Each structure stands twice: as C-alpha cells, then as structure tokens.
C-alpha cells in the first residue's frame, strides 16, 4: 500500500474556523445543531441548540466585549434556523429513513509568509456537497442534490455577505484572537510515544504519540536508515480530553521482515529539540488480551473524537 508522505514545516501559521453540524432525529441524545469555533485547531467557543447558549472559553472570553458574545449567540440562533432549512432541502431528496448529517466548515488561514486561504464549504453524510468559489463569487455543486442550493444562492446575492466575512472580517478576527490568546496558543507540549504490537504474530506495529500540542505532528518509519514509503497506515490526528492531541501510524510488515531489518519510528514535533526515534525491536507485545497505556490512549481518543463528531469537530474534512 503506497501512502502519501506529508512533510511538515513548522511555520508561524494561524487559522480561524467555524464548524456547524446538524443531525436528524435518529441521533437521539445529541443536540440537533451545534457550532464550534476553532483557533489554530483549539476550540474557543461552543454553541448548542439544547440550551441556545454560546459559551466562549475562559482563555479567549475577554478578548471581546460581552456585547460581542451576546450578538454571536443571537447570530447562532439564526444560523440554526437557516441551517435547518438547508438540511431539509437536501435530505428531502433522499427517499430513505436513515439518519443524516449536514456540516458547514468555513474560515481563513494566514501564515508568516503572508499567504492567506479562505473557504466556505458544506458536507452531507461525510462527503463534499457544495463549496464557494471566491474568485467567481459562485457556488460549485459537488453532488446533484446541491444544485437546488447553487441555483438559489447564485441568483439571490446570497454570496455577498459570505465573501465580505472571509475577505475582511475573518482575518481581523483571527489577528485579534491570536494576539489575545498568544500565551495559550504558543504553549508547546511534547508527545509521549510508545510502540506496541497486539501479539507476536500480528503483522501490525503501532507507533503512538499522545499529549502533544500544537496539533501538527509527523510520524514516519525507517528501514535500515531509509524512509519507508509503503506498508504504512497513517491515521488522522485525534483530540484528547485535556486539549492536547494524539496520532498513530501502523507499520504492516511480516515478522520475518522485522527480524531481518532494523525498523524505527520517527516522530517530529515543534516542541522537540530533536526527533524521537523509537526502535521497533523495543516494542511492547500485548499478549493474552493485555493492554497498555498507548492502546488505552487510542481508545480514549476515539471516544473523544466521537463526541467531537457531534460538536462538529471531526466528521468530514476537506
């Protein structure tokens, strides 16, 4: 299996992103609508239709006036209604009784080289639905079911307010939030790393890093000092309950291959003075259903990610 290799350059990059999620009634026990604000990938505000309250995190709350957050709360209530109308138009085109999800993800990113990215896009049931083309000021329907939205939004001037926010207000807000929350955002927590195998006959060796912040981290493998470009399954980064992150990569080679060659897992993160290098020969074997901290950390991360699904943090990514 050939994988895409990601080379991480740790530049001074900042991002502001808002994510909305709405669910059909089949998802009992969860709010119908949630909105999350993320600054550099860290949650700074949360809104739920359950209590109709917008709650900013303490570390960012005083960056804006009480009136600002109150206005944002009222705006989210309106966004909830608009989002439900969009959801109804889309799901009515599917003749089934399954549960459905609609998500919106929009925001801006800015790095120290002055490069700015702006985007506004929707996903339905985990797949791309429709996105805004800022160059033309029109919408691109990815799915046929989104054509009704494209026609309506392109013909009614719906895009003007969206463009104004992305091209002006978004960067201003990003700079304000980053300047105020710099101490929190600049914190660097190094990863705790572990290597394990479920049992000695398993063809999979897991390299697991957890507890790190910021989110950007790279895990790679080497064989006899050379990069391994295949037989690797690199998983998505998951959130931990304390605001840090975790990530894992799985090496899939035979036991004979592991014995014949020297394999290592290499972890890169901005908090580290030098890369972490873990020899596969020192991996732990989880025999007879045994467990370890690394495996438990993965389970916890998956649980947090499932909660994050409902919060709109992790379901669908561009």
mmCIF file of C-alpha atoms in Angstrom:
data_model
loop_
_atom_site.group_PDB
_atom_site.id
_atom_site.type_symbol
_atom_site.label_atom_id
_atom_site.label_comp_id
_atom_site.label_asym_id
_atom_site.label_seq_id
_atom_site.Cartn_x
_atom_site.Cartn_y
_atom_site.Cartn_z
ATOM 1 C CA UNK A 1 0.000 0.000 0.000
ATOM 2 C CA UNK A 2 1.521 3.290 -1.092
ATOM 3 C CA UNK A 3 0.764 6.263 1.124
ATOM 4 C CA UNK A 4 1.009 9.982 0.696
ATOM 5 C CA UNK A 5 4.009 11.336 2.594
ATOM 6 C CA UNK A 6 3.396 14.593 4.446
ATOM 7 C CA UNK A 7 6.362 16.874 5.079
ATOM 8 C CA UNK A 8 5.634 19.233 7.953
ATOM 9 C CA UNK A 9 7.237 22.670 8.079
ATOM 10 C CA UNK A 10 6.642 24.277 11.446
ATOM 11 C CA UNK A 11 5.947 27.870 10.390
ATOM 12 C CA UNK A 12 4.003 30.524 12.267
ATOM 13 C CA UNK A 13 0.636 29.654 10.757
ATOM 14 C CA UNK A 14 -2.698 30.641 12.307
ATOM 15 C CA UNK A 15 -6.248 29.652 11.446
ATOM 16 C CA UNK A 16 -9.796 30.604 12.389
ATOM 17 C CA UNK A 17 -12.501 28.106 11.551
ATOM 18 C CA UNK A 18 -16.182 27.663 12.349
ATOM 19 C CA UNK A 19 -17.898 24.298 12.043
ATOM 20 C CA UNK A 20 -21.652 23.683 12.128
ATOM 21 C CA UNK A 21 -23.278 20.278 12.430
ATOM 22 C CA UNK A 22 -26.948 19.320 12.354
ATOM 23 C CA UNK A 23 -28.352 15.815 12.826
ATOM 24 C CA UNK A 24 -31.631 14.087 12.074
ATOM 25 C CA UNK A 25 -33.793 12.762 14.895
ATOM 26 C CA UNK A 26 -32.299 9.261 14.562
ATOM 27 C CA UNK A 27 -29.285 10.501 16.518
ATOM 28 C CA UNK A 28 -31.038 10.521 19.869
ATOM 29 C CA UNK A 29 -29.351 12.008 22.896
ATOM 30 C CA UNK A 30 -27.394 14.605 20.883
ATOM 31 C CA UNK A 31 -28.197 18.269 20.170
ATOM 32 C CA UNK A 32 -29.912 18.881 16.849
ATOM 33 C CA UNK A 33 -27.479 21.683 15.992
ATOM 34 C CA UNK A 34 -24.008 22.539 17.278
ATOM 35 C CA UNK A 35 -21.446 25.160 16.315
ATOM 36 C CA UNK A 36 -17.780 25.200 17.246
ATOM 37 C CA UNK A 37 -15.153 27.908 16.804
ATOM 38 C CA UNK A 38 -11.556 26.746 16.417
ATOM 39 C CA UNK A 39 -8.470 28.958 16.705
ATOM 40 C CA UNK A 40 -5.342 27.175 15.467
ATOM 41 C CA UNK A 41 -7.319 23.960 15.878
ATOM 42 C CA UNK A 42 -8.125 24.694 19.525
ATOM 43 C CA UNK A 43 -11.770 25.158 20.500
ATOM 44 C CA UNK A 44 -12.535 28.677 21.712
ATOM 45 C CA UNK A 45 -16.338 28.700 21.667
ATOM 46 C CA UNK A 46 -19.263 26.278 21.563
ATOM 47 C CA UNK A 47 -22.970 26.694 20.809
ATOM 48 C CA UNK A 48 -25.688 24.077 21.226
ATOM 49 C CA UNK A 49 -29.336 24.127 20.247
ATOM 50 C CA UNK A 50 -30.081 22.291 23.508
ATOM 51 C CA UNK A 51 -29.687 25.416 25.629
ATOM 52 C CA UNK A 52 -29.325 28.070 22.889
ATOM 53 C CA UNK A 53 -26.231 29.428 24.634
ATOM 54 C CA UNK A 54 -22.864 30.369 23.148
ATOM 55 C CA UNK A 55 -20.043 29.627 25.576
ATOM 56 C CA UNK A 56 -16.571 31.119 24.903
ATOM 57 C CA UNK A 57 -13.561 29.501 26.561
ATOM 58 C CA UNK A 58 -12.114 31.414 29.516
ATOM 59 C CA UNK A 59 -8.757 31.990 27.814
ATOM 60 C CA UNK A 60 -10.394 33.935 24.942
ATOM 61 C CA UNK A 61 -13.525 35.366 26.551
ATOM 62 C CA UNK A 62 -12.061 38.767 27.492
ATOM 63 C CA UNK A 63 -10.680 39.397 24.012
ATOM 64 C CA UNK A 64 -14.119 40.698 23.082
ATOM 65 C CA UNK A 65 -16.872 42.593 24.891
ATOM 66 C CA UNK A 66 -19.902 40.919 26.416
ATOM 67 C CA UNK A 67 -21.988 42.529 23.673
ATOM 68 C CA UNK A 68 -19.878 40.783 21.030
ATOM 69 C CA UNK A 69 -20.501 37.337 22.513
ATOM 70 C CA UNK A 70 -24.203 38.115 23.018
ATOM 71 C CA UNK A 71 -24.504 39.166 19.380
ATOM 72 C CA UNK A 72 -22.690 35.996 18.346
ATOM 73 C CA UNK A 73 -25.154 33.949 20.388
ATOM 74 C CA UNK A 74 -28.109 35.604 18.670
ATOM 75 C CA UNK A 75 -26.458 35.083 15.291
ATOM 76 C CA UNK A 76 -26.017 31.376 16.038
ATOM 77 C CA UNK A 77 -29.707 31.086 16.793
ATOM 78 C CA UNK A 78 -30.404 32.495 13.339
ATOM 79 C CA UNK A 79 -27.751 30.247 11.792
ATOM 80 C CA UNK A 80 -29.524 27.271 13.363
ATOM 81 C CA UNK A 81 -32.773 28.169 11.577
ATOM 82 C CA UNK A 82 -31.020 28.756 8.238
ATOM 83 C CA UNK A 83 -29.061 25.546 8.574
ATOM 84 C CA UNK A 84 -32.218 23.562 9.258
ATOM 85 C CA UNK A 85 -33.828 24.977 6.100
ATOM 86 C CA UNK A 86 -30.801 23.906 4.045
ATOM 87 C CA UNK A 87 -30.823 20.487 5.697
ATOM 88 C CA UNK A 88 -34.496 19.977 4.882
ATOM 89 C CA UNK A 89 -33.953 20.813 1.205
ATOM 90 C CA UNK A 90 -31.128 18.302 0.904
ATOM 91 C CA UNK A 91 -32.430 15.381 2.927
ATOM 92 C CA UNK A 92 -35.868 15.533 1.238
ATOM 93 C CA UNK A 93 -34.152 14.497 -1.981
ATOM 94 C CA UNK A 94 -33.206 11.174 -0.402
ATOM 95 C CA UNK A 95 -36.067 8.701 -0.236
ATOM 96 C CA UNK A 96 -34.966 6.828 2.871
ATOM 97 C CA UNK A 97 -35.337 6.906 6.626
ATOM 98 C CA UNK A 98 -31.659 6.735 7.514
ATOM 99 C CA UNK A 99 -30.042 9.255 9.804
ATOM 100 C CA UNK A 100 -28.294 12.135 8.027
ATOM 101 C CA UNK A 101 -25.798 14.845 8.928
ATOM 102 C CA UNK A 102 -25.133 18.228 7.370
ATOM 103 C CA UNK A 103 -21.991 20.204 8.109
ATOM 104 C CA UNK A 104 -20.582 23.558 7.193
ATOM 105 C CA UNK A 105 -16.931 24.489 7.567
ATOM 106 C CA UNK A 106 -15.651 27.994 6.843
ATOM 107 C CA UNK A 107 -12.804 30.253 7.854
ATOM 108 C CA UNK A 108 -9.372 31.560 6.984
ATOM 109 C CA UNK A 109 -5.700 30.702 7.450
ATOM 110 C CA UNK A 110 -2.733 33.034 7.439
ATOM 111 C CA UNK A 111 0.983 32.241 7.692
ATOM 112 C CA UNK A 112 4.109 34.288 8.284
ATOM 113 C CA UNK A 113 4.730 34.406 4.537
ATOM 114 C CA UNK A 114 1.540 36.402 4.045
ATOM 115 C CA UNK A 115 -0.298 33.562 2.300
ATOM 116 C CA UNK A 116 -3.979 33.535 3.145
ATOM 117 C CA UNK A 117 -6.511 30.796 2.438
ATOM 118 C CA UNK A 118 -10.260 31.374 2.715
ATOM 119 C CA UNK A 119 -13.004 28.793 2.292
ATOM 120 C CA UNK A 120 -16.689 28.050 2.856
ATOM 121 C CA UNK A 121 -17.932 24.531 2.167
ATOM 122 C CA UNK A 122 -20.645 22.062 3.116
ATOM 123 C CA UNK A 123 -20.635 18.309 3.583
ATOM 124 C CA UNK A 124 -23.532 15.862 3.705
ATOM 125 C CA UNK A 125 -23.182 12.450 5.375
ATOM 126 C CA UNK A 126 -19.420 12.860 5.445
ATOM 127 C CA UNK A 127 -18.978 13.756 1.771
ATOM 128 C CA UNK A 128 -18.405 17.063 -0.044
ATOM 129 C CA UNK A 129 -21.674 18.736 -1.032
ATOM 130 C CA UNK A 130 -21.102 22.323 -2.204
ATOM 131 C CA UNK A 131 -18.370 24.944 -1.882
ATOM 132 C CA UNK A 132 -17.882 28.645 -2.532
ATOM 133 C CA UNK A 133 -15.552 29.747 -5.326
ATOM 134 C CA UNK A 134 -14.278 33.101 -4.086
ATOM 135 C CA UNK A 135 -12.725 34.014 -7.451
ATOM 136 C CA UNK A 136 -16.024 33.843 -9.336
ATOM 137 C CA UNK A 137 -18.329 34.520 -6.397
ATOM 138 C CA UNK A 138 -20.394 31.460 -7.300
ATOM 139 C CA UNK A 139 -21.044 28.077 -5.716
ATOM 140 C CA UNK A 140 -19.779 24.732 -7.024
ATOM 141 C CA UNK A 141 -22.200 21.831 -6.507
ATOM 142 C CA UNK A 142 -20.291 18.591 -5.941
ATOM 143 C CA UNK A 143 -23.423 16.462 -5.572
ATOM 144 C CA UNK A 144 -26.552 16.676 -7.803
ATOM 145 C CA UNK A 145 -28.650 17.248 -4.691
ATOM 146 C CA UNK A 146 -26.803 20.536 -4.138
ATOM 147 C CA UNK A 147 -27.894 22.053 -7.464
ATOM 148 C CA UNK A 148 -31.016 23.493 -5.805
ATOM 149 C CA UNK A 149 -28.781 25.365 -3.351
ATOM 150 C CA UNK A 150 -26.426 26.589 -6.066
ATOM 151 C CA UNK A 151 -29.267 27.958 -8.181
ATOM 152 C CA UNK A 152 -30.807 29.733 -5.200
ATOM 153 C CA UNK A 153 -27.600 31.166 -3.767
ATOM 154 C CA UNK A 154 -26.119 32.265 -7.112
ATOM 155 C CA UNK A 155 -29.316 34.053 -8.137
ATOM 156 C CA UNK A 156 -30.181 35.831 -4.878
ATOM 157 C CA UNK A 157 -26.906 37.504 -3.901
ATOM 158 C CA UNK A 158 -26.536 35.074 -1.009
ATOM 159 C CA UNK A 159 -22.774 35.068 -1.536
ATOM 160 C CA UNK A 160 -22.064 38.757 -0.836
ATOM 161 C CA UNK A 161 -22.135 38.524 2.935
ATOM 162 C CA UNK A 162 -20.119 35.310 2.905
ATOM 163 C CA UNK A 163 -17.394 36.895 0.754
ATOM 164 C CA UNK A 164 -17.236 40.028 2.882
ATOM 165 C CA UNK A 165 -16.694 37.982 6.025
ATOM 166 C CA UNK A 166 -14.000 35.773 4.500
ATOM 167 C CA UNK A 167 -12.129 38.579 2.725
ATOM 168 C CA UNK A 168 -12.177 41.158 5.535
ATOM 169 C CA UNK A 169 -13.648 40.305 8.919
ATOM 170 C CA UNK A 170 -12.186 36.808 9.188
ATOM 171 C CA UNK A 171 -8.537 37.898 9.126
ATOM 172 C CA UNK A 172 -9.265 40.791 11.521
ATOM 173 C CA UNK A 173 -10.884 38.397 13.989
ATOM 174 C CA UNK A 174 -8.064 35.911 13.549
ATOM 175 C CA UNK A 175 -5.438 38.537 14.378
ATOM 176 C CA UNK A 176 -7.410 39.801 17.392
ATOM 177 C CA UNK A 177 -7.927 36.325 18.824
ATOM 178 C CA UNK A 178 -4.325 35.243 18.209
ATOM 179 C CA UNK A 179 -2.869 38.378 19.816
ATOM 180 C CA UNK A 180 -5.027 37.928 22.901
ATOM 181 C CA UNK A 181 -4.655 34.165 23.220
ATOM 182 C CA UNK A 182 -0.979 34.014 22.259
ATOM 183 C CA UNK A 183 0.137 32.561 25.593
ATOM 184 C CA UNK A 184 -2.313 29.679 25.301
ATOM 185 C CA UNK A 185 -1.660 29.094 21.602
ATOM 186 C CA UNK A 186 2.129 29.271 21.947
ATOM 187 C CA UNK A 187 2.251 26.520 24.536
ATOM 188 C CA UNK A 188 4.227 23.523 23.379
ATOM 189 C CA UNK A 189 3.677 20.126 24.957
ATOM 190 C CA UNK A 190 5.957 17.296 23.787
ATOM 191 C CA UNK A 191 4.452 13.956 22.744
ATOM 192 C CA UNK A 192 4.621 10.807 24.818
ATOM 193 C CA UNK A 193 5.494 7.995 22.442
ATOM 194 C CA UNK A 194 5.086 4.237 22.508
ATOM 195 C CA UNK A 195 5.490 1.254 20.177
ATOM 196 C CA UNK A 196 3.389 -1.860 20.555
ATOM 197 C CA UNK A 197 2.076 -4.949 18.828
ATOM 198 C CA UNK A 198 -1.135 -6.754 19.763
ATOM 199 C CA UNK A 199 0.638 -10.121 19.748
ATOM 200 C CA UNK A 200 3.882 -11.519 18.401
ATOM 201 C CA UNK A 201 2.250 -12.961 15.257
ATOM 202 C CA UNK A 202 0.454 -9.729 14.361
ATOM 203 C CA UNK A 203 1.718 -8.099 11.143
ATOM 204 C CA UNK A 204 0.971 -4.637 12.570
ATOM 205 C CA UNK A 205 3.268 -2.495 14.708
ATOM 206 C CA UNK A 206 1.670 0.659 16.119
ATOM 207 C CA UNK A 207 3.645 3.857 16.770
ATOM 208 C CA UNK A 208 1.537 6.070 19.006
ATOM 209 C CA UNK A 209 2.133 9.682 20.105
ATOM 210 C CA UNK A 210 -0.131 11.437 22.600
ATOM 211 C CA UNK A 211 -0.347 14.509 24.829
ATOM 212 C CA UNK A 212 1.211 16.890 22.312
ATOM 213 C CA UNK A 213 0.320 20.477 21.429
ATOM 214 C CA UNK A 214 0.136 22.156 18.933
ATOM 215 C CA UNK A 215 -1.640 19.764 16.609
ATOM 216 C CA UNK A 216 0.940 19.477 13.796
ATOM 217 C CA UNK A 217 2.998 16.300 14.222
ATOM 218 C CA UNK A 218 4.564 13.866 11.789
ATOM 219 C CA UNK A 219 5.147 10.137 12.235
ATOM 220 C CA UNK A 220 7.323 8.285 9.738
ATOM 221 C CA UNK A 221 9.113 4.942 9.525
ATOM 222 C CA UNK A 222 12.632 3.983 8.531
ATOM 223 C CA UNK A 223 14.117 0.670 7.434
ATOM 224 C CA UNK A 224 17.893 0.386 7.873
ATOM 225 C CA UNK A 225 18.051 4.188 7.952
ATOM 226 C CA UNK A 226 15.982 4.711 4.784
ATOM 227 C CA UNK A 227 12.449 6.109 4.642
ATOM 228 C CA UNK A 228 9.662 3.536 4.311
ATOM 229 C CA UNK A 229 7.175 4.600 1.645
ATOM 230 C CA UNK A 230 4.804 1.629 1.677
ATOM 231 C CA UNK A 231 3.028 -0.742 4.056
ATOM 232 C CA UNK A 232 2.206 2.209 6.294
ATOM 233 C CA UNK A 233 -1.222 3.366 7.522
ATOM 234 C CA UNK A 234 -1.055 6.916 8.910
ATOM 235 C CA UNK A 235 -4.188 7.787 10.892
ATOM 236 C CA UNK A 236 -5.890 11.133 11.491
ATOM 237 C CA UNK A 237 -4.886 13.258 14.476
ATOM 238 C CA UNK A 238 -7.409 12.879 17.324
ATOM 239 C CA UNK A 239 -8.224 15.248 20.200
ATOM 240 C CA UNK A 240 -7.636 14.351 23.850
ATOM 241 C CA UNK A 241 -9.869 15.467 26.694
ATOM 242 C CA UNK A 242 -7.267 17.937 28.016
ATOM 243 C CA UNK A 243 -6.985 19.867 24.734
ATOM 244 C CA UNK A 244 -3.860 18.050 23.566
ATOM 245 C CA UNK A 245 -3.755 15.641 20.610
ATOM 246 C CA UNK A 246 -2.779 12.114 19.692
ATOM 247 C CA UNK A 247 -1.806 10.362 16.480
ATOM 248 C CA UNK A 248 -0.741 6.901 15.398
ATOM 249 C CA UNK A 249 0.852 5.216 12.439
ATOM 250 C CA UNK A 250 0.738 1.488 11.701
ATOM 251 C CA UNK A 251 3.551 -0.444 10.029
ATOM 252 C CA UNK A 252 2.341 -3.586 8.272
ATOM 253 C CA UNK A 253 5.201 -5.998 7.578
ATOM 254 C CA UNK A 254 5.843 -9.655 8.384
ATOM 255 C CA UNK A 255 7.617 -10.908 11.492
ATOM 256 C CA UNK A 256 10.404 -12.214 9.244
ATOM 257 C CA UNK A 257 10.864 -8.764 7.744
ATOM 258 C CA UNK A 258 11.102 -7.200 11.210
ATOM 259 C CA UNK A 259 13.799 -9.690 12.182
ATOM 260 C CA UNK A 260 15.863 -9.222 9.020
ATOM 261 C CA UNK A 261 15.972 -5.409 9.107
ATOM 262 C CA UNK A 262 16.235 -2.534 11.571
ATOM 263 C CA UNK A 263 12.961 -0.613 11.639
ATOM 264 C CA UNK A 264 12.433 2.636 13.570
ATOM 265 C CA UNK A 265 9.536 5.022 14.134
ATOM 266 C CA UNK A 266 10.450 8.713 13.850
ATOM 267 C CA UNK A 267 8.306 11.429 15.461
ATOM 268 C CA UNK A 268 8.677 15.132 14.593
ATOM 269 C CA UNK A 269 7.039 17.928 16.586
ATOM 270 C CA UNK A 270 7.756 21.627 17.173
ATOM 271 C CA UNK A 271 8.180 21.015 20.928
ATOM 272 C CA UNK A 272 11.130 18.664 20.376
ATOM 273 C CA UNK A 273 14.750 19.772 20.102
ATOM 274 C CA UNK A 274 15.440 16.597 18.150
ATOM 275 C CA UNK A 275 13.227 13.909 16.641
ATOM 276 C CA UNK A 276 12.078 10.979 18.737
ATOM 277 C CA UNK A 277 13.444 7.727 17.296
ATOM 278 C CA UNK A 278 11.871 4.507 18.594
ATOM 279 C CA UNK A 279 13.433 1.165 17.559
ATOM 280 C CA UNK A 280 10.810 -1.380 16.614
ATOM 281 C CA UNK A 281 12.932 -4.034 18.322
ATOM 282 C CA UNK A 282 11.954 -2.426 21.657
ATOM 283 C CA UNK A 283 8.197 -2.590 21.029
ATOM 284 C CA UNK A 284 5.835 -3.982 23.646
ATOM 285 C CA UNK A 285 3.865 -7.128 22.865
ATOM 286 C CA UNK A 286 0.331 -7.094 24.254
ATOM 287 C CA UNK A 287 -0.165 -10.802 24.912
ATOM 288 C CA UNK A 288 -3.330 -12.610 26.037
ATOM 289 C CA UNK A 289 -5.565 -9.587 25.785
ATOM 290 C CA UNK A 290 -3.146 -7.427 27.769
ATOM 291 C CA UNK A 291 -3.387 -3.684 27.470
ATOM 292 C CA UNK A 292 -1.059 -0.736 27.642
ATOM 293 C CA UNK A 293 -1.169 2.997 28.002
ATOM 294 C CA UNK A 294 -0.763 3.544 24.290
ATOM 295 C CA UNK A 295 -3.707 1.364 23.379
ATOM 296 C CA UNK A 296 -5.887 2.871 26.101
ATOM 297 C CA UNK A 297 -4.932 6.338 24.881
ATOM 298 C CA UNK A 298 -6.166 5.438 21.406
ATOM 299 C CA UNK A 299 -9.473 4.218 22.826
ATOM 300 C CA UNK A 300 -9.908 7.439 24.804
ATOM 301 C CA UNK A 301 -9.058 9.467 21.714
ATOM 302 C CA UNK A 302 -11.643 7.632 19.651
ATOM 303 C CA UNK A 303 -14.286 8.292 22.314
ATOM 304 C CA UNK A 304 -13.387 11.989 22.387
ATOM 305 C CA UNK A 305 -13.495 12.050 18.600
ATOM 306 C CA UNK A 306 -16.992 10.544 18.630
ATOM 307 C CA UNK A 307 -18.089 13.313 20.972
ATOM 308 C CA UNK A 308 -16.352 15.755 18.665
ATOM 309 C CA UNK A 309 -18.429 14.406 15.778
ATOM 310 C CA UNK A 310 -21.491 15.811 17.458
ATOM 311 C CA UNK A 311 -19.693 19.082 18.169
ATOM 312 C CA UNK A 312 -18.805 19.374 14.502
ATOM 313 C CA UNK A 313 -15.075 18.978 15.141
ATOM 314 C CA UNK A 314 -14.442 15.688 13.424
ATOM 315 C CA UNK A 315 -16.721 14.126 10.845
ATOM 316 C CA UNK A 316 -15.921 15.455 7.444
ATOM 317 C CA UNK A 317 -12.761 17.181 6.288
ATOM 318 C CA UNK A 318 -11.881 18.791 3.043
#
